[in-house]
Coordinates of C-alpha atoms and ligand atoms in Angstrom, one line a residue:
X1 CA 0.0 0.0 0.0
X2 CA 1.4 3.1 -0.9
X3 CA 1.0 6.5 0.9
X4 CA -1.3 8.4 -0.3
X5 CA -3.6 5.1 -0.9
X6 CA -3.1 4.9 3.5
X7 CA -4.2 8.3 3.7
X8 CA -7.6 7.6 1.2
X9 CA -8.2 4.5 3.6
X10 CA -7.5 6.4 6.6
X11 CA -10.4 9.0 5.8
X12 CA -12.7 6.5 4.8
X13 CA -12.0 4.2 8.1
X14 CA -12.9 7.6 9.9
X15 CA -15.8 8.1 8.2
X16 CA -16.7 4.7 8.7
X17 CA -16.1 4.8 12.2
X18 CA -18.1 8.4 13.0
X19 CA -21.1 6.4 11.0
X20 CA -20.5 3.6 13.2
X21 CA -20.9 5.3 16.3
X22 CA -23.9 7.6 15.4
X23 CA -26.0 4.7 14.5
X24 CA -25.1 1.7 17.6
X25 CA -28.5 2.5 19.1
X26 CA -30.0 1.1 16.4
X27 CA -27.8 -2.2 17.1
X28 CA -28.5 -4.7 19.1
X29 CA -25.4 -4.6 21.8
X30 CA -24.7 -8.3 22.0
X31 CA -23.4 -10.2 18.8
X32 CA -26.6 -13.1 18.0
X33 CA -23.6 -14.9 15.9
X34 CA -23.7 -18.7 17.0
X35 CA -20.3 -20.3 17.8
X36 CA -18.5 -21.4 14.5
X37 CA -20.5 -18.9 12.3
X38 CA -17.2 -16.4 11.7
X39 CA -14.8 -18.9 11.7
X40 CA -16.9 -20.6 9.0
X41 CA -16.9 -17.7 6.8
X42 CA -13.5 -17.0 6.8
X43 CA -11.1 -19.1 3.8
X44 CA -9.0 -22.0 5.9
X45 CA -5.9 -20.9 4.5
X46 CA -4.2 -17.2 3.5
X47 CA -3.8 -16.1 0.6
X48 CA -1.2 -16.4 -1.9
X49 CA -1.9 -13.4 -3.7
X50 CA -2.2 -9.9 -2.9
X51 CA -5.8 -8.9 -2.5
X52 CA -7.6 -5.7 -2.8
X53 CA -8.6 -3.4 0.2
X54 CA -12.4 -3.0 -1.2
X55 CA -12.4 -6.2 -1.2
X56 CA -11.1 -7.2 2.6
X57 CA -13.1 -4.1 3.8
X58 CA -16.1 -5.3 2.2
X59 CA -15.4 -8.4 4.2
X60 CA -14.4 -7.0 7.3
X61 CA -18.4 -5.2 7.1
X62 CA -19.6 -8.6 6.3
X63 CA -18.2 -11.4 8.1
X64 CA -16.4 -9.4 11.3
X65 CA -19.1 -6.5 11.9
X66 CA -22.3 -9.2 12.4
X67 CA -19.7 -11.1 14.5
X68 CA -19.2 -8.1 17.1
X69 CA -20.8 -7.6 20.5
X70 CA -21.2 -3.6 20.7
X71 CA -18.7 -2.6 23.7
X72 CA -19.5 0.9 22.8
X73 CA -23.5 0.6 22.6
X74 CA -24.7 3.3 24.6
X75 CA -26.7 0.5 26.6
X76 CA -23.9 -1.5 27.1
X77 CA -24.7 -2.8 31.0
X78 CA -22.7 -5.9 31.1
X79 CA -19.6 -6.6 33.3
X80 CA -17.7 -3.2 33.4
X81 CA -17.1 -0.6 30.8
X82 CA -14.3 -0.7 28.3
X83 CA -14.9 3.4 26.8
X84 CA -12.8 3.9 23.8
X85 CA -13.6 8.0 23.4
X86 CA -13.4 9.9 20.5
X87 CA -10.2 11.7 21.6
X88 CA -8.6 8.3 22.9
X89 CA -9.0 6.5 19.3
X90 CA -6.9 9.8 17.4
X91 CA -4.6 9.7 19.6
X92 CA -4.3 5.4 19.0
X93 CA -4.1 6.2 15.2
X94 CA -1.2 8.4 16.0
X95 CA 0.1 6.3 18.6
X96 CA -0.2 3.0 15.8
X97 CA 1.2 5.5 13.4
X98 CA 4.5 6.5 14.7
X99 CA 4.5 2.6 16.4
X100 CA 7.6 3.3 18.8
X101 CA 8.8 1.0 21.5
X102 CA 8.4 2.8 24.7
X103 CA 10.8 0.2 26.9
X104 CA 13.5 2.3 27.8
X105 CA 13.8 6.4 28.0
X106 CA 16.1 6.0 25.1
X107 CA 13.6 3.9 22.9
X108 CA 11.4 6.9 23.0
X109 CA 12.1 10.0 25.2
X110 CA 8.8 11.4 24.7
X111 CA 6.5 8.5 25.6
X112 CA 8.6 8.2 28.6
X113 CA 8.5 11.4 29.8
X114 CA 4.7 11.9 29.1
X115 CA 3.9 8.7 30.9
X116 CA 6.0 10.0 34.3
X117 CA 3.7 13.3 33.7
X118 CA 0.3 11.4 32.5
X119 CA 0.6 9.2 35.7
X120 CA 1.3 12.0 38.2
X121 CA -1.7 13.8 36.5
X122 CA -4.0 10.3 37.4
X123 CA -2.3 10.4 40.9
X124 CA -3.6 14.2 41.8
X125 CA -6.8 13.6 40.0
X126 CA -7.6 10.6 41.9
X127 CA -6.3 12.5 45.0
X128 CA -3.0 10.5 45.9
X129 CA -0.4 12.0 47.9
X130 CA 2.7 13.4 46.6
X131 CA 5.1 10.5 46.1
X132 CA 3.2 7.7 44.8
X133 CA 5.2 6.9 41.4
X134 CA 2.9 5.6 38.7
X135 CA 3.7 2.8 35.8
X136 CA 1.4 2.4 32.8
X137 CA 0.4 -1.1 32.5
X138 CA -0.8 -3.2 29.8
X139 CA -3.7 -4.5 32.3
X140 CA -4.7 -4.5 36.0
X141 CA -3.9 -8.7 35.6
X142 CA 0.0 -7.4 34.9
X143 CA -0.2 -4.7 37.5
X144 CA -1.3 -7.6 40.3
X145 CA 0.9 -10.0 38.9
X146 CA 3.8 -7.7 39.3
X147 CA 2.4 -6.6 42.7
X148 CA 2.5 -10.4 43.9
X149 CA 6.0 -10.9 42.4
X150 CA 7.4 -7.9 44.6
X151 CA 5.6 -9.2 48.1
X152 CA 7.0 -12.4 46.9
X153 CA 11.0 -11.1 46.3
X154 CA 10.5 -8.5 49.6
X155 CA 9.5 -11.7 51.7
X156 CA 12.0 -14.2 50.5
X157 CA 14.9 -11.3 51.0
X158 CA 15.0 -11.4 46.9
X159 CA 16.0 -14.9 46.8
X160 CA 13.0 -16.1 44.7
X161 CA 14.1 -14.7 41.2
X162 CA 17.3 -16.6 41.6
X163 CA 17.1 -19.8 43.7
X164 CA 13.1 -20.9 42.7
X165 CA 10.9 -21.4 45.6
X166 CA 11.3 -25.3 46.1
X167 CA 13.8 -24.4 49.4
X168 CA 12.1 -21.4 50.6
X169 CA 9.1 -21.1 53.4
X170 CA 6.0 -21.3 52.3
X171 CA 4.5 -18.0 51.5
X172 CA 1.0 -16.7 52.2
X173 CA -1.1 -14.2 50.8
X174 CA -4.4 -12.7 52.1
X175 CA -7.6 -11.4 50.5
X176 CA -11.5 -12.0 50.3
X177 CA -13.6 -14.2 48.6
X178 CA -15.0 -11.1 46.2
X179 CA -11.6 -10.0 44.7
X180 CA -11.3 -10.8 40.5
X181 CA -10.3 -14.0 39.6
X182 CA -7.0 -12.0 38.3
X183 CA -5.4 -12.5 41.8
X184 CA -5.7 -16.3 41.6
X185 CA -3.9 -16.1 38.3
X186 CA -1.4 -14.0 39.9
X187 CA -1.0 -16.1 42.7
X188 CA -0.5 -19.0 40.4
X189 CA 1.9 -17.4 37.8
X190 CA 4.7 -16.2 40.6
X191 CA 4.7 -20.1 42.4
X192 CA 3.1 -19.2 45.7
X193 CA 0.2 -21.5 44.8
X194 CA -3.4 -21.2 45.0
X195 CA -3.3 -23.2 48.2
X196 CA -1.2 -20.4 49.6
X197 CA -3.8 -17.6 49.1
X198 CA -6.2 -17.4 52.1
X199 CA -9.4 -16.2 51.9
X200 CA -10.8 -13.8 54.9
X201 CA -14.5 -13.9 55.4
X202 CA -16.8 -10.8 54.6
X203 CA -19.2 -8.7 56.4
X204 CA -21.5 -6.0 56.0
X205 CA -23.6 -4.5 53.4
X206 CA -19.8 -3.6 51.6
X207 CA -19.0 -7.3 51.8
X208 CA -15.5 -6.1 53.2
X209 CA -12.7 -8.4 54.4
X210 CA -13.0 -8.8 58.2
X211 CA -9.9 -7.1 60.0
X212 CA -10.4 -9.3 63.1
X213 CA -10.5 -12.6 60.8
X214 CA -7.4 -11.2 59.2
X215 CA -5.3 -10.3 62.1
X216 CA -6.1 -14.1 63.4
X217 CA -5.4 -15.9 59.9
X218 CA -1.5 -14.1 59.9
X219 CA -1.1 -15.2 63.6
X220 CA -2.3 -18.3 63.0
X221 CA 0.3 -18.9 60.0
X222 CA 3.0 -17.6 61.9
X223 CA 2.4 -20.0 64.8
X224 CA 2.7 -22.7 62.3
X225 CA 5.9 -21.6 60.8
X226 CA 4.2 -20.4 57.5
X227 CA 5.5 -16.9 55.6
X228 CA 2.9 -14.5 55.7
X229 CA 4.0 -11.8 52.3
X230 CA 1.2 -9.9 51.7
X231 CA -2.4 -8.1 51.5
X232 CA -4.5 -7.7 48.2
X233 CA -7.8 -5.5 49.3
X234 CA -10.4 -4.5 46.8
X235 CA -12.4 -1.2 46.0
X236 CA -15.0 -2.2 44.1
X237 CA -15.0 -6.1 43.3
X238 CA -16.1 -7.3 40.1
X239 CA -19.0 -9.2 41.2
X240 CA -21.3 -7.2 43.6
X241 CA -18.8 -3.9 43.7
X242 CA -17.5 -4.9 47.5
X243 CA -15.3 -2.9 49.0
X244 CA -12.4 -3.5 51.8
X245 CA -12.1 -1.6 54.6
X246 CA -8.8 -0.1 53.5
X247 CA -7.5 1.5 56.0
X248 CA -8.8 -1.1 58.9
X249 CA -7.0 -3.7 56.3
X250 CA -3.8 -1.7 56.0
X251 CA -3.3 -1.5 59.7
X252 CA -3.4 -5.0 60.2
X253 CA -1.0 -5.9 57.5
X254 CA 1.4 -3.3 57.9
X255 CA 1.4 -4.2 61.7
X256 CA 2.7 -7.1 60.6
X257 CA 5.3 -6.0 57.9
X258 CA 3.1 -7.0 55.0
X259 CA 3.0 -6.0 51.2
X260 CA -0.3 -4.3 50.3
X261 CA -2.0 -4.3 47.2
X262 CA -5.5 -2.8 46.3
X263 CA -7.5 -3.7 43.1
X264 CA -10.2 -1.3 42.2
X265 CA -9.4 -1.7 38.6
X266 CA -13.2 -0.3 38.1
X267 CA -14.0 2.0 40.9
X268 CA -10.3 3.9 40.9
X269 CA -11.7 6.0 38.0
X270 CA -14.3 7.3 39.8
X271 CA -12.2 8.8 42.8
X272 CA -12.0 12.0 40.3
X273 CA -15.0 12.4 42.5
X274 CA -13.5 13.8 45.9
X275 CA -17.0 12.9 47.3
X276 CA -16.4 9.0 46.1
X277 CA -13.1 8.9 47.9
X278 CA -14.7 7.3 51.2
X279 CA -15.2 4.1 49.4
X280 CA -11.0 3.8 49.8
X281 CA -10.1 6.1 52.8
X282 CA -7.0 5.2 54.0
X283 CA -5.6 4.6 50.4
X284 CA -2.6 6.6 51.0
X285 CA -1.0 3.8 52.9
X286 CA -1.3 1.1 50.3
X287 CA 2.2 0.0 48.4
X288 CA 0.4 -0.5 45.6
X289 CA -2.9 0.3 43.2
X290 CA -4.1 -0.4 40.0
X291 CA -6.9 1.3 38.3
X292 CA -7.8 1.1 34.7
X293 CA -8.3 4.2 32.8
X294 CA -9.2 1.8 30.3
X295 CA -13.0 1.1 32.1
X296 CA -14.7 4.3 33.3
X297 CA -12.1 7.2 32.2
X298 CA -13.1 6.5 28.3
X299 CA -8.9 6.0 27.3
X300 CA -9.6 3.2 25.0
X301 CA -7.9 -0.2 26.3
X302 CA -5.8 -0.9 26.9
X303 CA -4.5 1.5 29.7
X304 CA -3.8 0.4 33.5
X305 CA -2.4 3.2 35.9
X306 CA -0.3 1.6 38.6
X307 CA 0.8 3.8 41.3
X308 CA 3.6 2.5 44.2
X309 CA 3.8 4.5 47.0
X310 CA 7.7 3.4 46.4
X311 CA 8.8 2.0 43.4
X312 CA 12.1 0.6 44.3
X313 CA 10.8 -2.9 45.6
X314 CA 8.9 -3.5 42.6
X315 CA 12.0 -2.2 40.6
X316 CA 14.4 -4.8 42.1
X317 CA 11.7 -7.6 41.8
X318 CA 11.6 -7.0 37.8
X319 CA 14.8 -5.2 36.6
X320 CA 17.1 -7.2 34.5
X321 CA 19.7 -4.9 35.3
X322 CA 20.5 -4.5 38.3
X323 CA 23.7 -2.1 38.4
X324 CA 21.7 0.4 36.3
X325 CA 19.5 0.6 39.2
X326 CA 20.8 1.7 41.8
X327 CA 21.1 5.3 39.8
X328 CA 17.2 4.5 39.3
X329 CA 15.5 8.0 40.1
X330 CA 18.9 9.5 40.6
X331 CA 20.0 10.8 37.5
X332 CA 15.9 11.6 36.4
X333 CA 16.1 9.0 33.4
X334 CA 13.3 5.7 33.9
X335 CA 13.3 2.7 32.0
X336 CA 9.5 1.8 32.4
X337 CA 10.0 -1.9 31.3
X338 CA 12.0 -2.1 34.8
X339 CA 8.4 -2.1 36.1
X340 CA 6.5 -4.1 34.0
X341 CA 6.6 -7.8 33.0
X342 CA 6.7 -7.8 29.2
X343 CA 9.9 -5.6 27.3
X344 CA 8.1 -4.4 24.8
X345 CA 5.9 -1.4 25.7
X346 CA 3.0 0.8 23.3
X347 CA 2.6 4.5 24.0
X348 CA 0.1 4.5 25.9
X349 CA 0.6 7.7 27.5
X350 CA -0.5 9.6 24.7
X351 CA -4.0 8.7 24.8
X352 CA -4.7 9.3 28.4
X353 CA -3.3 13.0 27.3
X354 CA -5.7 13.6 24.6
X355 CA -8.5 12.1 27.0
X356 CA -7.6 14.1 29.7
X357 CA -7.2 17.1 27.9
X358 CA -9.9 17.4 25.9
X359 CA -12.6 16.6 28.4
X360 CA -11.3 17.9 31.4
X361 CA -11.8 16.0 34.5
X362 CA -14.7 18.0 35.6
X363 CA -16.6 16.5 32.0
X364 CA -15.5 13.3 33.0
X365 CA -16.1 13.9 36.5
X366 CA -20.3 15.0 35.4
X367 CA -20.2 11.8 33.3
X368 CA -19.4 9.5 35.8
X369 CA -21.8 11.6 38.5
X370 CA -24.4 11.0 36.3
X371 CA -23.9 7.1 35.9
X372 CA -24.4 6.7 40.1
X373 CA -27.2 8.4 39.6
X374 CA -29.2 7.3 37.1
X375 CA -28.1 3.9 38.5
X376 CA -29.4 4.3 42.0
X377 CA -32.5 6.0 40.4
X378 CA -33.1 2.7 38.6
X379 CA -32.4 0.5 41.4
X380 CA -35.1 2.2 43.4
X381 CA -37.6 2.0 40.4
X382 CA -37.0 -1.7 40.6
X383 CA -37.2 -1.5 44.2
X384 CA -40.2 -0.2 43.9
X385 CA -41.9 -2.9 41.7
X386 CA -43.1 -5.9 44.2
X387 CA -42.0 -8.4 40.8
X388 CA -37.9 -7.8 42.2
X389 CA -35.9 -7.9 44.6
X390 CA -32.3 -5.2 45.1
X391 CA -29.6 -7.9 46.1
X392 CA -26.7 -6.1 46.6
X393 CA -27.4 -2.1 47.0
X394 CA -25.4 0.2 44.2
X395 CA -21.9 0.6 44.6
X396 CA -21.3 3.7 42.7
X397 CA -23.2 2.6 39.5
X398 CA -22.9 -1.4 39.9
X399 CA -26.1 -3.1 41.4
X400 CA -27.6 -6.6 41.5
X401 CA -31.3 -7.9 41.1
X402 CA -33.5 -10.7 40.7
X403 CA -36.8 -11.7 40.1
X404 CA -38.8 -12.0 43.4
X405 CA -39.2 -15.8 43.9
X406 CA -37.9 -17.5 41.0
X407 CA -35.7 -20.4 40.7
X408 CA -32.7 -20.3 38.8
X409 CA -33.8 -22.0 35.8
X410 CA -37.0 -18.6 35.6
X411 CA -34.3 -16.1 36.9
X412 CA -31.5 -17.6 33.7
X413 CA -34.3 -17.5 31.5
X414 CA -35.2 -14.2 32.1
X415 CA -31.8 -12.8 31.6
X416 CA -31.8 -14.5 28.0
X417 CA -34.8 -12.7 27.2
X418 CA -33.3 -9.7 28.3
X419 CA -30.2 -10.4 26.1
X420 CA -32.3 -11.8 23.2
X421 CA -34.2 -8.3 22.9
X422 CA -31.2 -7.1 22.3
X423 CA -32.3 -3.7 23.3
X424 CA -29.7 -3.5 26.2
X425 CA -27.2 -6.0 27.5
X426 CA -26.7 -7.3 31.2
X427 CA -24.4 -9.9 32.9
X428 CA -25.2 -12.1 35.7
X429 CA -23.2 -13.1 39.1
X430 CA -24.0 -15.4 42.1
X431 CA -24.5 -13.9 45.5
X432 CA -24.8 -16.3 48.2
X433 CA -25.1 -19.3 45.5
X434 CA -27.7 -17.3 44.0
X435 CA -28.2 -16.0 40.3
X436 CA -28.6 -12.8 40.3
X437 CA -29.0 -10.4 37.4
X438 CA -25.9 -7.4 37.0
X439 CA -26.5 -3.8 36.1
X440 CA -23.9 -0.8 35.8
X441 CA -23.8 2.3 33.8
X442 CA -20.3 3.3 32.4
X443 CA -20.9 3.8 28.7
X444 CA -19.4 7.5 28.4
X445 CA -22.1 8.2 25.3
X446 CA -25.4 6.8 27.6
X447 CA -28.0 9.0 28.9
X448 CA -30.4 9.1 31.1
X449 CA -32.9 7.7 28.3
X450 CA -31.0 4.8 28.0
X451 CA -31.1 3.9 31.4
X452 CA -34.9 4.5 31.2
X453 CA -35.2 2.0 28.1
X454 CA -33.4 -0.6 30.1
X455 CA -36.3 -0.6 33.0
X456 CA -38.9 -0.8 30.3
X457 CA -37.2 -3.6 28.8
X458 CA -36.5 -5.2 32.2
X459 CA -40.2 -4.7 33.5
X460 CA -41.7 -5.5 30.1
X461 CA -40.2 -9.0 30.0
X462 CA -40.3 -9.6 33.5
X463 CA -43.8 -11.2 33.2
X464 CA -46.4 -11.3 36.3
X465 CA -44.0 -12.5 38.6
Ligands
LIG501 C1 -11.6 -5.5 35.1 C2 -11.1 -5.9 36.4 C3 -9.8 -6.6 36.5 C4 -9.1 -7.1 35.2 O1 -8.6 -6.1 34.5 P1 -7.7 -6.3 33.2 O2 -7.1 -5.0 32.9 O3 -8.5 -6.8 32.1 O4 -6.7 -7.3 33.6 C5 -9.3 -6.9 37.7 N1 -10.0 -6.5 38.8 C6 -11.1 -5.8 38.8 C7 -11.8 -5.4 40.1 C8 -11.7 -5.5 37.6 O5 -12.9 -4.9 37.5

């Protein structure tokens, strides 16, 4: 392809995209492709000759687009968010344009220096303290994988990396029962082993890790000779939305010397919100937090902001080069794949800069605002119906339902016929064993219409109860 053919395709995949966007409504969110359909369509082997774009892009409209569940749909309710803005897709055109490697300060000054700036921007919007460093990540699974590896090095005195783990104590990590199912991975991946992570038992309406039940678990490992390492607390699970107590959960672990990590992957975004902040007080004495821009902040994935309130154990846990890092910080020059697990990095600082920029934080601040809102204001119009039942009460915009008496074969059905319709999409979780039926708002372009379509949908196929 030559040139000026890229910048022909360019415009049109532009224009294509605008139309796109101004007509999802009219889409149904959730792809109605069966499994085999687009695999089916596509030729078994590639081709040996060179074919034309009309051609693939007429394909790519007719055998991918039918294939696609609508992320972007306005009435997108399902698991979380993943907002790809306007502003973020330029600046991933530009980014995919220039296609640098951003691993070391050398490999691309300018991505590296924007990302030390982008992050410290994330850190006072989300109202961190001065001295938290940040690290852009490829997803809040690396950021908790390379948390895990750091409690795992600080506890073992560093040894881990180069002896293995088959002749060291055995290490124990701590969290709750509603933390994402990226910790066990974690947990797997560095060799502590699944056995190894020990789940504390919830309470109250937040479903937060008990501090008491914690405190006796790391005693009760230490009287049997075990390695306690570290902490992973939650803002905002992935299920229900539950929430640690972080700073009774700190306490306990740093009274006992222990690494802390907090997920809230989702909810971080919306501590742009000063008045949202109570859902993580205490914050400011985690080691280390991921959130993902990528979810509610509308910087097109993938983006995860990882902020250490010192970088230097996670440094020495994942640097390859040890002697170079002992001037890390000193001489103002940072090698950001010295804090990530892959070499290879993207620019992904870039996109957070035209997000950030050209909405502001107080319009992302109203958009997010507005998703509690019309959230809770839909929760209570369910409460108010006697054919449902509010399981878990709204965490910012994430609640759960279910239809008053059914069993779970009535309550699965009904979510298909919400998901059939097509009209809106939804997800389900179990609470307490129980199916229960998802709901959040997070799709930057929804409005408070959509949220009123999804409880005429809802109570329109809801039946008599
Ligand atoms: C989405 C989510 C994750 C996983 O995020 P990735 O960036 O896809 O790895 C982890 N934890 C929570 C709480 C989440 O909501």
């Amino acid at each position: 392809m030559n040139w000026t053919e890229f910048a022909r395709w360019g415009a049109r995949i532009a224009d294509w995209g605008a139309r796109y966007h101004q007509g999802l409504r009219d889409r149904p969110v959730r792809a109605s492709t069966r499994p085999g359909d687009v695999a089916a369509a596509l030729p078994a082997s590639p081709p040996e000759m060179p074919e034309a774009m009309e051609t693939i892009f007429a394909d790519f409209e007719q055998i991918v687009m039918p294939g696609m569940t609508h992320w972007q749909h306005p009435r997108f309710f399902a698991y979380f968010p993943a907002n790809a803005t306007p502003p973020s897709m330029l600046a991933e055109f530009l980014a995919s344009t220039v296609a640098a490697q951003c691993m070391l300060w050398q490999t691309s000054p300018a991505a590296t220096e924007m990302e030390t700036v982008m992050m410290d921007w994330l850190r006072q919007s989300v109202g961190l303290p001065e001295g938290f460093k940040g690290v852009i990540q490829d997803s809040a699974s690396s950021a908790t994988l390379a948390a895990v590896l750091t409690m795992r090095e600080r506890a073992l005195d560093w040894a881990g990396n180069e002896q293995g783990l088959s002749d060291q104590p055995r290490l124990r990590v701590y969290c709750s029962g509603e933390v994402h199912t990226s910790i066990d991975r974690a947990i797997w991946i560095s060799g502590i082993g699944a056995a190894n992570l020990v789940r504390i038992p919830t309470q109250g309406p937040r479903r937060s890790m008990d501090p008491a039940a914690l405190d006796a678990a790391i005693r009760a490992d230490l009287a049997a000779g075990l390695h306690p390492c570290g902490v992973i607390a939650c803002t905002g699970g992935t299920g229900t939305g539950a929430c640690d107590d972080i700073a009774a959960t700190l306490a306990v672990a740093k009274a006992h010397g222990l690494y802390t990590h907090i997920d809230a992957a989702w909810a971080g975004a919306a501590m742009i919100c000063p008045e949202f902040r109570t859902l993580w007080t205490g914050i400011e004495g985690a080691d280390s937090i991921v959130f993902n821009p990528h979810k509610w902040l509308g910087v097109q994935f993938d983006c995860a902001a990882h902020f250490l309130r010192d970088p230097e154990p996670l440094v020495r846990t994942l640097a390859i080069r040890p002697e170079y890092l002992k001037t890390h910080g000193a001489d103002g020059i940072v090698n950001y794949s010295e804090w990530s697990i892959p070499l290879g990095r993207r620019f992904r600082a870039l996109k957070l800069w035209f997000v950030l920029r050209h909405y502001g934080l107080d319009g992302l601040r109203a958009r997010i605002r507005n998703h509690v809102r019309w959230s809770q204001a839909l929760a209570d119009r369910l409460r108010a119906d006697p054919r449902f039942e509010i399981v878990t009460e709204p965490v910012l915009s994430l609640f759960t339902f279910r239809l008053k008496g059914a069993d779970e074969a009535a309550q699965q059905a009904f979510i298909n016929r919400i998901n059939d319709d097509g009209r809106i999409y939804v997800t389900q979780t179990r609470v307490q064993d129980g199916l229960v039926i998802r709901f959040q708002v997070g799709q930057l372009d929804a409005t408070e219409a959509d949220v009123a379509t999804a409880f005429e949908v809802i109570t329109a196929l809801a039946g008599n109860g």
